[in-house]
GROMACS .gro file of C-alpha atoms in nm:
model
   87
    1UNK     CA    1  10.250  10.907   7.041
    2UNK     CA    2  10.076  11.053   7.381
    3UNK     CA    3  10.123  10.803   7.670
    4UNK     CA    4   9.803  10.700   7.854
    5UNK     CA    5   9.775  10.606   8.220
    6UNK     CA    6   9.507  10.545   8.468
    7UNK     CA    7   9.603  10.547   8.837
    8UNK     CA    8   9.413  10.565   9.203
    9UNK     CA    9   9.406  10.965   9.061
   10UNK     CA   10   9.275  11.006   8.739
   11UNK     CA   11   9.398  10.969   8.380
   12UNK     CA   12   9.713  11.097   8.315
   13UNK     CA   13   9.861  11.163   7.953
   14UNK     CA   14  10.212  11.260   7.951
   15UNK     CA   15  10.231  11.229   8.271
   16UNK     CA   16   9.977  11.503   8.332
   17UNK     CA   17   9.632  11.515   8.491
   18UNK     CA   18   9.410  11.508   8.191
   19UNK     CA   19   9.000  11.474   8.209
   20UNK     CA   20   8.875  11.346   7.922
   21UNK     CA   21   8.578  11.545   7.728
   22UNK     CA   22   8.429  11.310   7.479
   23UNK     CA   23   8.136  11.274   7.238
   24UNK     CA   24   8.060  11.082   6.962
   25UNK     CA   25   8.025  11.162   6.587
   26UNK     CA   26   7.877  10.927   6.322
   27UNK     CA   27   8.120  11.040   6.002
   28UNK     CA   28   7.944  10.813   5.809
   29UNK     CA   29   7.570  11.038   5.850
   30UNK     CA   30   7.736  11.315   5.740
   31UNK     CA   31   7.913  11.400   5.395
   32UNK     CA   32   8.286  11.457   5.405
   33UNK     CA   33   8.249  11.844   5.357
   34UNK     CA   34   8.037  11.899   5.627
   35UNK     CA   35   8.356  11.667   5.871
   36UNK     CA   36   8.560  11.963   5.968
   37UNK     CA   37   8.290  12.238   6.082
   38UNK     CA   38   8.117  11.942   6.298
   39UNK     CA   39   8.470  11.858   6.458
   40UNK     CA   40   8.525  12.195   6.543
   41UNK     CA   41   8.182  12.280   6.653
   42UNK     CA   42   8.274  11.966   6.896
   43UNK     CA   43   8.615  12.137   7.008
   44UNK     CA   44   8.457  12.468   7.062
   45UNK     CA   45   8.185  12.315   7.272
   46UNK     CA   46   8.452  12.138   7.495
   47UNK     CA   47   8.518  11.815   7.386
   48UNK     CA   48   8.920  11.709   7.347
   49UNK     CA   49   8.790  11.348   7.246
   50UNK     CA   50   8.577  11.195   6.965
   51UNK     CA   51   8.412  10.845   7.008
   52UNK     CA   52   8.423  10.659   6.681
   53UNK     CA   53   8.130  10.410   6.576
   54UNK     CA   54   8.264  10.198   6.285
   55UNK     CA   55   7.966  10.072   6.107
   56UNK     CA   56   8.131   9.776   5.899
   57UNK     CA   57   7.864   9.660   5.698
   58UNK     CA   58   7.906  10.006   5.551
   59UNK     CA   59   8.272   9.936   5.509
   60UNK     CA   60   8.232   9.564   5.352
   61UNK     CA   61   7.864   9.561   5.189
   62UNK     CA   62   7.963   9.184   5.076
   63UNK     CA   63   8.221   8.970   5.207
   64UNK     CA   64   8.593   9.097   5.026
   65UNK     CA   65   8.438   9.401   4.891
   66UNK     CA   66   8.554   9.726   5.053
   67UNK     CA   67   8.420  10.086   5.040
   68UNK     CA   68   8.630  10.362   5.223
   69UNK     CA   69   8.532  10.635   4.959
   70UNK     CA   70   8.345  10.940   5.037
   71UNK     CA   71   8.120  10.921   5.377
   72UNK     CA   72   8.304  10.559   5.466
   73UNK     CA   73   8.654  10.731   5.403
   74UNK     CA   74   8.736  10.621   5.769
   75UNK     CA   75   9.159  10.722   5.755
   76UNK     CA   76   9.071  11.055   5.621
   77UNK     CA   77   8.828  11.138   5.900
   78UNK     CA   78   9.083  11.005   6.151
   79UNK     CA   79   9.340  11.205   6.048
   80UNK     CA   80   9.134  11.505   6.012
   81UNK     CA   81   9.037  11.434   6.412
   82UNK     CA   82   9.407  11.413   6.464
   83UNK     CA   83   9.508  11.741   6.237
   84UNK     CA   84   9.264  11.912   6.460
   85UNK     CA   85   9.446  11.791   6.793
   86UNK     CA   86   9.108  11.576   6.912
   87UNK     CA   87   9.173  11.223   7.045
   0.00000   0.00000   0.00000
């Protein structure tokens, strides 16, 4: 796990001047196959960071019913952000 810090500098991660890139990326407009060429579309365009918007009435349509199949598959589209080295 990558150690964060913010000082009078910058951010740091590792211990290393690091500028953070970022943009976001609604997984849940997209379907799953289309995840990995929009990632790296992202990373070729600069960005080392994705900004995640959880919508969670996607995620829990009623109360104690839960949906992470297909476009709400959250863990697989964090992982796949991970396996492709974006934060």
């Amino acid at each position: 796990m990558p150690t964060v810090e913010i000082t009078r500098q910058g951010i740091l991660l590792d211990g290393k001047p690091f500028a953070l890139l970022g943009g976001q990326l609604h997984y849940f407009r997209y379907p799953e196959s289309e995840w990995r060429d929009l990632l790296l579309n992202a990373q070729a365009g600069g960005l080392n960071t994705i900004d995640t918007v959880i919508p969670w009435n996607l995620h829990e349509p009623q109360p104690g019913q839960f949906d992470f199949a297909g476009i709400a598959d959250l863990p697989r589209y964090i992982d796949l952000c991970a396996e492709l080295g974006l934060l």
